[in-house]
Amino acid sequence: MNSNVIINFNEQYYLATYNKQSGYYELELVAPSTGGIYNTDITFTNFIGEKYEDTKKVQIWAKEQIKIETNKVFMWIFDYTDFSVKNIVEISDYEINIDEETNANTLINILKSNSTKSQDIIAIKKNNVVVYWGTIKDIQNENGKQVYKNTIRYITNIFNQKIKLEKENLIKEKGIEDFIAEAIKDNFISNIDAFVNKKYLEVIVKTHTKKQISVSNVNNGIYNLHTWMTNCTQNYDIVYDFFIVNRKLVMTIENKSYDKELIDTQAQAISNYTEVFKTDIVSKVEVLTSTNTYTLYLLNDRTTTTDMNDINRAEGKVETVFTEKYEDAVQKALDTMKSNSYNHNITFNLYDKYIKVGTPIAIKTKESIILDTYISAIKITPGKFYKYTCGNIRIDFIDKLLKERNR
């Protein structure tokens, strides 16, 4: 029996070959596309069948992609009925606003394309990278001029429609992402009324976030899908990305709460950094339901309790909210408590770095405090700086209060 060495690297198995000249076992590994530190599991079996196992770490350096800057920005216009390309125009004077929380408009002036119309889908590329997906809200012309003003909203507004609440159980049984995907498929892809279907649209669910919640914006069994999708970004880090694959518009839905981008205010090219603290907190939430009342209290260590007599209760204001089902009351109370740490209170300009809306980030302040938040809005102009607005800043409000009292 011959001795051998088997290597498990990046979920692939390799058999090493013994080199008599060097006295080592050698092999060629296929490097992963993403750099980082990878575990390598090694199994050595000697000539009498004894096995020895070990794990070594291998550093993979990813080759930096070459970035070709042309300083040109192009807008691709797709027909909303079949996703065919209608026009490609270069734009030079623009202000792109990506802000789902306020549903901000983007205004772009172009020479009118006779075929461009409301609801058409647009993609804006800067240095050959798509920085904005949108849908045309309306097109206006003043005094017969050649320039036409296009009012555009972020692409998720293609789902800005009131629909019937169905399959709500998916939120608890499979995940928020699955519920949203099914709602899109049932109403926009596989609708019984084939005339309204977007056959070019494909939805892929990448994560499954189960929550004991119900859709919050329901009235008489009807809700606005786009509003609910935005709520899920704000409260549960659900992010929507769009790509073109084989002439189809592919939409992915995933929870990115654990995939954070680090922003260091001391090390990166940041300007106009503004930070505002607030100490107004909700320390008690009463959730009224159709049957009973559920009450949750905030403690000084930021945990919660249902014990009214707990000696560690935090001071603050009382909030009363309503949810139809008592089983949803716990999550409703927790979501209300989140308002203690969710605020639009950081804005900054970052040089030549594009971060997508919804991306979770950790901001390291000049005081070396780490604040967890996400990108809630972006403003893109012809300059090199991107202006970012943060939402849902998770600040330790209790510690802030105690510090102020100690002063």
Short mmCIF file of C-alpha atoms in Angstrom, two decimals, residues 62-400:
data_model
loop_
_atom_site.label_atom_id
_atom_site.label_comp_id
_atom_site.label_asym_id
_atom_site.label_seq_id
_atom_site.Cartn_x
_atom_site.Cartn_y
_atom_site.Cartn_z
CA ALA A 62 -7.59 38.40 -5.37
CA LYS A 63 -6.37 40.29 -8.40
CA GLU A 64 -7.70 43.83 -8.37
CA GLN A 65 -10.03 44.49 -11.25
CA ILE A 66 -8.86 47.11 -13.70
CA LYS A 67 -11.19 50.07 -13.59
CA ILE A 68 -11.42 51.96 -16.85
CA GLU A 69 -12.79 55.45 -16.29
CA THR A 70 -14.32 57.18 -19.27
CA ASN A 71 -16.13 59.90 -17.29
CA LYS A 72 -19.14 59.17 -19.45
CA VAL A 73 -22.57 58.23 -18.16
CA PHE A 74 -25.11 56.43 -20.32
CA MET A 75 -28.79 55.73 -19.78
CA TRP A 76 -30.24 52.56 -21.23
CA ILE A 77 -33.98 52.63 -21.89
CA PHE A 78 -35.94 49.35 -21.93
CA ASP A 79 -39.55 48.86 -22.98
CA TYR A 80 -41.57 47.95 -19.89
CA THR A 81 -43.73 45.46 -21.82
CA ASP A 82 -41.00 43.17 -23.21
CA PHE A 83 -37.67 44.59 -21.93
CA SER A 84 -36.38 45.30 -25.43
CA VAL A 85 -33.75 48.07 -25.73
CA LYS A 86 -35.37 51.22 -27.05
CA ASN A 87 -32.49 53.67 -26.81
CA ILE A 88 -29.08 54.38 -25.31
CA VAL A 89 -28.30 58.03 -24.56
CA GLU A 90 -25.33 59.79 -23.02
CA ILE A 91 -26.17 62.12 -20.13
CA SER A 92 -23.93 64.80 -18.68
CA ASP A 93 -26.12 66.92 -16.40
CA TYR A 94 -27.87 64.77 -13.85
CA GLU A 95 -28.76 64.35 -10.21
CA ILE A 96 -29.68 60.80 -9.33
CA ASN A 97 -31.57 60.31 -6.07
CA ILE A 98 -31.98 56.80 -4.71
CA ASP A 99 -34.13 57.07 -1.61
CA GLU A 100 -36.83 54.47 -1.14
CA GLU A 101 -37.84 55.78 2.28
CA THR A 102 -39.08 59.05 0.77
CA ASN A 103 -39.55 57.62 -2.76
CA ALA A 104 -37.49 60.52 -4.11
CA ASN A 105 -37.54 61.44 -7.80
CA THR A 106 -34.54 61.47 -10.12
CA LEU A 107 -34.59 64.17 -12.80
CA ILE A 108 -32.70 63.68 -16.06
CA ASN A 109 -32.84 65.92 -19.11
CA ILE A 110 -32.40 64.21 -22.49
CA LEU A 111 -33.32 64.72 -26.11
CA LYS A 112 -36.65 62.99 -26.48
CA SER A 113 -36.78 59.53 -27.95
CA ASN A 114 -40.09 59.20 -29.78
CA SER A 115 -40.62 55.72 -28.38
CA THR A 116 -39.85 56.50 -24.72
CA LYS A 117 -42.91 56.46 -22.50
CA SER A 118 -44.07 56.29 -18.92
CA GLN A 119 -43.27 53.03 -17.04
CA ASP A 120 -40.28 52.23 -19.25
CA ILE A 121 -37.32 50.83 -17.30
CA ILE A 122 -33.95 52.59 -17.30
CA ALA A 123 -30.44 51.62 -16.23
CA ILE A 124 -27.76 54.27 -15.74
CA LYS A 125 -24.17 53.16 -16.23
CA LYS A 126 -21.19 55.11 -14.92
CA ASN A 127 -17.78 53.77 -16.02
CA ASN A 128 -19.64 50.73 -17.37
CA VAL A 129 -21.11 49.89 -13.95
CA VAL A 130 -24.86 50.13 -13.35
CA VAL A 131 -25.34 52.67 -10.53
CA TYR A 132 -29.08 53.12 -10.84
CA TRP A 133 -32.13 51.18 -11.94
CA GLY A 134 -35.34 53.15 -12.37
CA THR A 135 -38.75 53.39 -13.98
CA ILE A 136 -39.97 56.48 -15.81
CA LYS A 137 -42.78 58.26 -13.99
CA ASP A 138 -43.47 60.93 -16.59
CA ILE A 139 -41.86 62.96 -19.40
CA GLN A 140 -42.36 66.71 -19.73
CA ASN A 141 -41.45 69.28 -22.35
CA GLU A 142 -41.59 73.06 -21.94
CA ASN A 143 -42.30 75.48 -24.78
CA GLY A 144 -41.45 73.00 -27.51
CA LYS A 145 -37.78 72.77 -26.56
CA GLN A 146 -35.68 69.84 -27.69
CA VAL A 147 -34.80 68.88 -24.13
CA TYR A 148 -37.29 66.70 -22.28
CA LYS A 149 -37.38 66.31 -18.51
CA ASN A 150 -37.65 62.69 -17.40
CA THR A 151 -38.96 62.14 -13.88
CA ILE A 152 -37.74 58.74 -12.73
CA ARG A 153 -38.27 56.68 -9.57
CA TYR A 154 -36.28 53.77 -8.24
CA ILE A 155 -37.03 50.50 -10.02
CA THR A 156 -38.87 48.85 -7.10
CA ASN A 157 -41.69 51.27 -7.93
CA ILE A 158 -42.73 48.83 -10.67
CA PHE A 159 -44.36 47.05 -7.71
CA ASN A 160 -46.04 50.23 -6.45
CA GLN A 161 -49.47 48.66 -6.67
CA LYS A 162 -52.21 47.65 -4.26
CA ILE A 163 -52.77 43.91 -4.26
CA LYS A 164 -54.81 41.33 -2.39
CA LEU A 165 -53.16 39.88 0.72
CA GLU A 166 -52.47 36.19 0.07
CA LYS A 167 -50.07 33.52 1.39
CA GLU A 168 -49.17 35.60 4.45
CA ASN A 169 -48.26 32.38 6.27
CA LEU A 170 -45.06 32.24 4.20
CA ILE A 171 -43.53 34.98 6.37
CA LYS A 172 -43.60 32.71 9.42
CA GLU A 173 -43.10 29.36 7.68
CA LYS A 174 -40.46 30.14 5.03
CA GLY A 175 -39.38 33.79 5.22
CA ILE A 176 -40.14 37.41 4.38
CA GLU A 177 -38.19 37.05 1.15
CA ASP A 178 -40.32 34.09 0.05
CA PHE A 179 -43.54 35.97 0.76
CA ILE A 180 -42.40 38.97 -1.33
CA ALA A 181 -41.24 36.71 -4.17
CA GLU A 182 -44.58 34.90 -4.26
CA ALA A 183 -46.49 38.19 -4.27
CA ILE A 184 -44.42 39.40 -7.24
CA LYS A 185 -44.83 36.14 -9.14
CA ASP A 186 -48.58 35.91 -8.52
CA ASN A 187 -49.32 39.52 -9.49
CA PHE A 188 -46.59 40.53 -11.98
CA ILE A 189 -45.22 37.37 -13.62
CA SER A 190 -47.83 34.58 -13.52
CA ASN A 191 -51.01 36.62 -13.20
CA ILE A 192 -54.13 34.95 -14.57
CA ASP A 193 -54.48 38.12 -16.65
CA ALA A 194 -51.53 37.39 -18.96
CA PHE A 195 -51.73 40.87 -20.48
CA VAL A 196 -50.18 42.48 -17.37
CA ASN A 197 -47.40 39.91 -16.89
CA LYS A 198 -43.74 40.93 -17.12
CA LYS A 199 -42.45 37.78 -18.77
CA TYR A 200 -38.91 39.13 -18.78
CA LEU A 201 -38.79 39.36 -14.98
CA GLU A 202 -37.26 36.59 -12.84
CA VAL A 203 -37.14 36.58 -9.02
CA ILE A 204 -34.51 34.71 -7.01
CA VAL A 205 -34.71 34.30 -3.22
CA LYS A 206 -31.24 34.06 -1.67
CA THR A 207 -32.07 34.02 2.06
CA HIS A 208 -35.03 33.05 4.25
CA THR A 209 -35.82 35.33 7.18
CA LYS A 210 -38.65 33.86 9.23
CA LYS A 211 -40.52 36.36 11.42
CA GLN A 212 -43.59 36.16 13.62
CA ILE A 213 -45.16 39.18 11.92
CA SER A 214 -48.01 40.11 9.64
CA VAL A 215 -48.08 42.59 6.77
CA SER A 216 -48.53 45.93 8.51
CA ASN A 217 -50.09 48.15 5.82
CA VAL A 218 -53.25 46.12 5.16
CA ASN A 219 -56.66 47.75 4.74
CA ASN A 220 -59.67 45.54 4.02
CA GLY A 221 -57.39 42.72 2.85
CA ILE A 222 -55.49 44.98 0.43
CA TYR A 223 -51.96 46.37 0.76
CA ASN A 224 -49.35 48.24 -1.30
CA LEU A 225 -46.56 45.79 -2.17
CA HIS A 226 -43.89 48.48 -2.69
CA THR A 227 -44.63 50.04 0.71
CA TRP A 228 -44.26 46.66 2.40
CA MET A 229 -41.01 45.94 0.55
CA THR A 230 -39.58 49.26 1.77
CA ASN A 231 -40.69 48.49 5.32
CA CYS A 232 -38.80 45.20 5.12
CA THR A 233 -35.61 47.02 4.09
CA GLN A 234 -35.92 49.43 7.01
CA ASN A 235 -36.80 46.87 9.68
CA TYR A 236 -35.31 43.55 8.55
CA ASP A 237 -32.38 44.40 6.18
CA ILE A 238 -34.14 42.91 3.14
CA VAL A 239 -32.33 44.14 0.02
CA TYR A 240 -33.33 43.99 -3.65
CA ASP A 241 -30.74 43.84 -6.45
CA PHE A 242 -31.29 43.84 -10.21
CA PHE A 243 -29.19 42.34 -13.02
CA ILE A 244 -29.52 41.47 -16.69
CA VAL A 245 -29.00 37.77 -17.42
CA ASN A 246 -29.77 36.29 -20.84
CA ARG A 247 -31.95 39.27 -21.78
CA LYS A 248 -34.02 38.88 -18.64
CA LEU A 249 -34.30 41.28 -15.71
CA VAL A 250 -33.28 39.22 -12.69
CA MET A 251 -34.23 40.45 -9.23
CA THR A 252 -32.65 38.97 -6.10
CA ILE A 253 -34.13 39.25 -2.62
CA GLU A 254 -31.92 38.67 0.41
CA ASN A 255 -31.19 39.61 3.99
CA LYS A 256 -27.80 41.34 4.16
CA SER A 257 -27.70 42.07 7.88
CA TYR A 258 -24.50 40.04 8.31
CA ASP A 259 -22.68 41.30 5.22
CA LYS A 260 -21.58 44.75 6.37
CA GLU A 261 -19.36 47.32 4.69
CA LEU A 262 -16.94 49.14 7.03
CA ILE A 263 -16.77 52.93 6.72
CA ASP A 264 -13.86 54.45 8.66
CA THR A 265 -14.26 58.21 8.99
CA GLN A 266 -10.58 58.54 9.86
CA ALA A 267 -9.08 56.40 7.12
CA GLN A 268 -11.32 56.93 4.08
CA ALA A 269 -11.85 59.91 1.80
CA ILE A 270 -14.95 61.25 3.54
CA SER A 271 -16.25 64.81 3.56
CA ASN A 272 -19.29 66.67 4.93
CA TYR A 273 -19.70 64.09 7.69
CA THR A 274 -22.65 65.03 9.89
CA GLU A 275 -23.67 63.14 13.02
CA VAL A 276 -26.64 63.96 15.24
CA PHE A 277 -27.46 62.12 18.46
CA LYS A 278 -30.92 61.81 20.00
CA THR A 279 -31.84 60.42 23.41
CA ASP A 280 -35.60 60.24 23.11
CA ILE A 281 -36.49 56.59 23.72
CA VAL A 282 -39.52 54.35 24.02
CA SER A 283 -39.13 52.24 27.17
CA LYS A 284 -42.61 50.72 27.31
CA VAL A 285 -44.77 49.42 24.49
CA GLU A 286 -48.41 48.43 24.88
CA VAL A 287 -49.64 46.36 21.96
CA LEU A 288 -53.41 46.28 21.64
CA THR A 289 -54.88 43.35 19.72
CA SER A 290 -58.38 42.17 18.93
CA THR A 291 -58.26 39.92 22.01
CA ASN A 292 -55.67 40.93 24.65
CA THR A 293 -53.00 43.53 25.41
CA TYR A 294 -49.30 42.67 25.34
CA THR A 295 -46.80 44.90 27.20
CA LEU A 296 -43.03 44.98 26.77
CA TYR A 297 -40.50 46.94 28.87
CA LEU A 298 -36.98 48.11 28.01
CA LEU A 299 -34.12 47.46 30.44
CA ASN A 300 -30.94 49.48 30.97
CA ASP A 301 -28.81 46.85 29.25
CA ARG A 302 -30.99 47.21 26.11
CA THR A 303 -32.71 43.85 26.65
CA THR A 304 -36.47 43.64 27.18
CA THR A 305 -38.81 42.06 29.70
CA THR A 306 -42.50 41.56 30.35
CA ASP A 307 -41.95 42.00 34.10
CA MET A 308 -43.37 45.39 35.10
CA ASN A 309 -41.54 45.24 38.46
CA ASP A 310 -38.03 44.61 37.11
CA ILE A 311 -35.61 46.92 38.99
CA ASN A 312 -33.52 47.49 35.84
CA ARG A 313 -36.28 49.10 33.77
CA ALA A 314 -35.13 52.04 31.66
CA GLU A 315 -36.79 55.44 31.79
CA GLY A 316 -38.52 56.75 28.69
CA LYS A 317 -41.84 57.30 27.04
CA VAL A 318 -44.75 54.92 26.53
CA GLU A 319 -45.91 53.93 23.04
CA THR A 320 -49.28 52.30 22.31
CA VAL A 321 -49.69 50.44 19.02
CA PHE A 322 -52.17 48.04 17.46
CA THR A 323 -51.93 44.73 15.63
CA GLU A 324 -54.87 42.52 14.76
CA LYS A 325 -53.44 39.16 15.87
CA TYR A 326 -52.14 38.55 19.39
CA GLU A 327 -49.49 36.16 18.03
CA ASP A 328 -47.91 39.12 16.23
CA ALA A 329 -47.77 41.28 19.36
CA VAL A 330 -44.25 40.27 20.46
CA GLN A 331 -42.66 41.19 17.13
CA LYS A 332 -44.74 44.38 16.92
CA ALA A 333 -43.44 45.48 20.33
CA LEU A 334 -39.84 44.68 19.38
CA ASP A 335 -40.16 46.60 16.11
CA THR A 336 -41.49 49.60 18.04
CA MET A 337 -38.53 49.42 20.41
CA LYS A 338 -36.27 49.60 17.36
CA SER A 339 -37.39 53.20 16.88
CA ASN A 340 -35.10 54.00 19.82
CA SER A 341 -32.09 53.39 17.64
CA TYR A 342 -33.34 53.98 14.12
CA ASN A 343 -32.91 57.52 12.86
CA HIS A 344 -31.67 59.45 9.86
CA ASN A 345 -28.84 61.12 11.71
CA ILE A 346 -25.67 60.50 9.71
CA THR A 347 -24.85 61.82 6.26
CA PHE A 348 -21.49 61.83 4.51
CA ASN A 349 -19.83 62.15 1.12
CA LEU A 350 -17.53 59.31 0.06
CA TYR A 351 -14.97 59.74 -2.69
CA ASP A 352 -15.27 57.51 -5.75
CA LYS A 353 -16.95 54.57 -3.99
CA TYR A 354 -20.41 53.33 -4.86
CA ILE A 355 -22.42 51.44 -2.23
CA LYS A 356 -25.90 50.18 -3.07
CA VAL A 357 -29.01 51.31 -1.24
CA GLY A 358 -29.90 48.89 1.54
CA THR A 359 -26.30 47.77 2.11
CA PRO A 360 -25.66 47.32 5.86
CA ILE A 361 -22.63 49.33 6.99
CA ALA A 362 -20.64 49.82 10.17
CA ILE A 363 -19.40 53.39 10.60
CA LYS A 364 -16.30 53.93 12.71
CA THR A 365 -16.46 57.48 14.04
CA LYS A 366 -13.56 59.75 14.99
CA GLU A 367 -14.11 58.61 18.58
CA SER A 368 -13.63 54.99 17.38
CA ILE A 369 -17.28 54.17 18.11
CA ILE A 370 -18.85 51.65 15.75
CA LEU A 371 -22.38 52.50 14.63
CA ASP A 372 -24.38 49.86 12.75
CA THR A 373 -26.68 51.23 10.08
CA TYR A 374 -27.50 50.89 6.39
CA ILE A 375 -27.45 53.06 3.27
CA SER A 376 -30.95 54.48 2.96
CA ALA A 377 -30.34 57.09 0.26
CA ILE A 378 -27.73 58.03 -2.36
CA LYS A 379 -27.27 61.17 -4.42
CA ILE A 380 -25.12 60.78 -7.55
CA THR A 381 -23.85 63.81 -9.48
CA PRO A 382 -21.20 64.24 -12.21
CA GLY A 383 -18.54 64.77 -9.51
CA LYS A 384 -16.38 62.09 -7.89
CA PHE A 385 -18.19 62.13 -4.52
CA TYR A 386 -21.27 60.07 -3.71
CA LYS A 387 -23.53 61.55 -1.05
CA TYR A 388 -24.93 58.94 1.36
CA THR A 389 -27.69 59.09 3.94
CA CYS A 390 -27.90 56.50 6.67
CA GLY A 391 -31.08 55.08 8.15
CA ASN A 392 -31.74 53.01 11.22
CA ILE A 393 -28.65 54.09 13.17
CA ARG A 394 -28.29 51.59 15.98
CA ILE A 395 -26.96 53.82 18.78
CA ASP A 396 -26.65 52.76 22.42
CA PHE A 397 -29.20 55.27 23.62
CA ILE A 398 -29.26 53.96 27.18
CA ASP A 399 -25.50 54.48 27.61
CA LYS A 400 -25.89 57.92 26.06
#
